Amino acid sequence: MAMQGNELKAIRQRLGWTQGRMAAELDMSPTYIGQMERGDRPIERRTALAAMHLESDPNCHLGEGLADAQ
């Protein structure tokens, strides 16, 4: 079952994060986060998995090291 926008928003709110913070953690734009939360854009499986991982371990910083890898 695919993650719905309200589920993504609920995860973000449980973390106490803004759309900007969630976007930074997922390496996306805040606008795109808002579009997914409203259901205007689909939530890819990898994004859903990353959001669930962040909820289980909010200190994991998924985006760390991305710039170094390029």
PDB file of C-alpha atoms in Angstrom:
ATOM      1  CA  MET A   1       0.000   0.000   0.000  1.00  0.00           C
ATOM      2  CA  ALA A   2       1.377   3.386  -1.002  1.00  0.00           C
ATOM      3  CA  MET A   3       1.813   6.144   1.550  1.00  0.00           C
ATOM      4  CA  GLN A   4      -0.808   8.873   1.354  1.00  0.00           C
ATOM      5  CA  GLY A   5      -0.178  12.579   1.796  1.00  0.00           C
ATOM      6  CA  ASN A   6      -1.909  12.718   5.166  1.00  0.00           C
ATOM      7  CA  GLU A   7       0.406   9.950   6.409  1.00  0.00           C
ATOM      8  CA  LEU A   8       3.506  11.869   5.322  1.00  0.00           C
ATOM      9  CA  LYS A   9       2.151  14.991   7.005  1.00  0.00           C
ATOM     10  CA  ALA A  10       1.399  13.039  10.193  1.00  0.00           C
ATOM     11  CA  ILE A  11       4.981  11.739  10.338  1.00  0.00           C
ATOM     12  CA  ARG A  12       6.323  15.256   9.862  1.00  0.00           C
ATOM     13  CA  GLN A  13       4.048  16.646  12.543  1.00  0.00           C
ATOM     14  CA  ARG A  14       4.924  13.868  15.022  1.00  0.00           C
ATOM     15  CA  LEU A  15       8.572  14.795  14.499  1.00  0.00           C
ATOM     16  CA  GLY A  16       7.674  18.442  15.152  1.00  0.00           C
ATOM     17  CA  TRP A  17       9.254  19.482  11.866  1.00  0.00           C
ATOM     18  CA  THR A  18       8.300  22.132   9.333  1.00  0.00           C
ATOM     19  CA  GLN A  19       7.965  21.252   5.677  1.00  0.00           C
ATOM     20  CA  GLY A  20      11.325  22.950   5.209  1.00  0.00           C
ATOM     21  CA  ARG A  21      13.031  20.696   7.752  1.00  0.00           C
ATOM     22  CA  MET A  22      11.454  17.566   6.270  1.00  0.00           C
ATOM     23  CA  ALA A  23      12.510  18.719   2.813  1.00  0.00           C
ATOM     24  CA  ALA A  24      16.093  19.234   3.964  1.00  0.00           C
ATOM     25  CA  GLU A  25      16.215  15.785   5.553  1.00  0.00           C
ATOM     26  CA  LEU A  26      14.828  14.144   2.404  1.00  0.00           C
ATOM     27  CA  ASP A  27      16.873  16.322   0.019  1.00  0.00           C
ATOM     28  CA  MET A  28      13.732  17.748  -1.600  1.00  0.00           C
ATOM     29  CA  SER A  29      12.152  21.168  -1.878  1.00  0.00           C
ATOM     30  CA  PRO A  30       9.584  22.340   0.691  1.00  0.00           C
ATOM     31  CA  THR A  31       7.187  22.962  -2.207  1.00  0.00           C
ATOM     32  CA  TYR A  32       7.415  19.315  -3.252  1.00  0.00           C
ATOM     33  CA  ILE A  33       6.783  18.156   0.333  1.00  0.00           C
ATOM     34  CA  GLY A  34       3.649  20.308   0.413  1.00  0.00           C
ATOM     35  CA  GLN A  35       2.475  18.915  -2.918  1.00  0.00           C
ATOM     36  CA  MET A  36       2.900  15.353  -1.670  1.00  0.00           C
ATOM     37  CA  GLU A  37       1.095  16.149   1.578  1.00  0.00           C
ATOM     38  CA  ARG A  38      -1.852  17.628  -0.358  1.00  0.00           C
ATOM     39  CA  GLY A  39      -1.964  14.674  -2.724  1.00  0.00           C
ATOM     40  CA  ASP A  40      -0.952  16.762  -5.730  1.00  0.00           C
ATOM     41  CA  ARG A  41       2.145  14.585  -6.268  1.00  0.00           C
ATOM     42  CA  PRO A  42       2.587  10.862  -5.685  1.00  0.00           C
ATOM     43  CA  ILE A  43       4.854   9.715  -2.865  1.00  0.00           C
ATOM     44  CA  GLU A  44       7.491   7.380  -4.231  1.00  0.00           C
ATOM     45  CA  ARG A  45       8.212   4.225  -2.275  1.00  0.00           C
ATOM     46  CA  ARG A  46      11.742   5.359  -1.457  1.00  0.00           C
ATOM     47  CA  THR A  47      10.422   8.652  -0.068  1.00  0.00           C
ATOM     48  CA  ALA A  48       7.877   6.822   2.074  1.00  0.00           C
ATOM     49  CA  LEU A  49      10.565   4.461   3.383  1.00  0.00           C
ATOM     50  CA  ALA A  50      12.902   7.370   4.136  1.00  0.00           C
ATOM     51  CA  ALA A  51      10.146   9.240   6.002  1.00  0.00           C
ATOM     52  CA  MET A  52       9.326   6.149   8.078  1.00  0.00           C
ATOM     53  CA  HIS A  53      13.023   5.685   8.848  1.00  0.00           C
ATOM     54  CA  LEU A  54      13.335   9.318   9.926  1.00  0.00           C
ATOM     55  CA  GLU A  55      10.378   8.846  12.252  1.00  0.00           C
ATOM     56  CA  SER A  56      11.999   5.795  13.852  1.00  0.00           C
ATOM     57  CA  ASP A  57      15.405   7.529  14.092  1.00  0.00           C
ATOM     58  CA  PRO A  58      15.104  11.312  13.665  1.00  0.00           C
ATOM     59  CA  ASN A  59      18.829  11.774  14.333  1.00  0.00           C
ATOM     60  CA  CYS A  60      19.982   9.640  11.390  1.00  0.00           C
ATOM     61  CA  HIS A  61      20.385  12.594   8.943  1.00  0.00           C
ATOM     62  CA  LEU A  62      19.799  10.786   5.671  1.00  0.00           C
ATOM     63  CA  GLY A  63      21.273  13.646   3.672  1.00  0.00           C
ATOM     64  CA  GLU A  64      24.679  13.618   5.389  1.00  0.00           C
ATOM     65  CA  GLY A  65      27.529  12.878   3.069  1.00  0.00           C
ATOM     66  CA  LEU A  66      25.554  13.333  -0.143  1.00  0.00           C
ATOM     67  CA  ALA A  67      27.610  16.333  -1.193  1.00  0.00           C
ATOM     68  CA  ASP A  68      30.843  14.479  -0.410  1.00  0.00           C
ATOM     69  CA  ALA A  69      29.811  11.526  -2.565  1.00  0.00           C
ATOM     70  CA  GLN A  70      29.500  13.638  -5.698  1.00  0.00           C
TER      71      GLN A  70
END
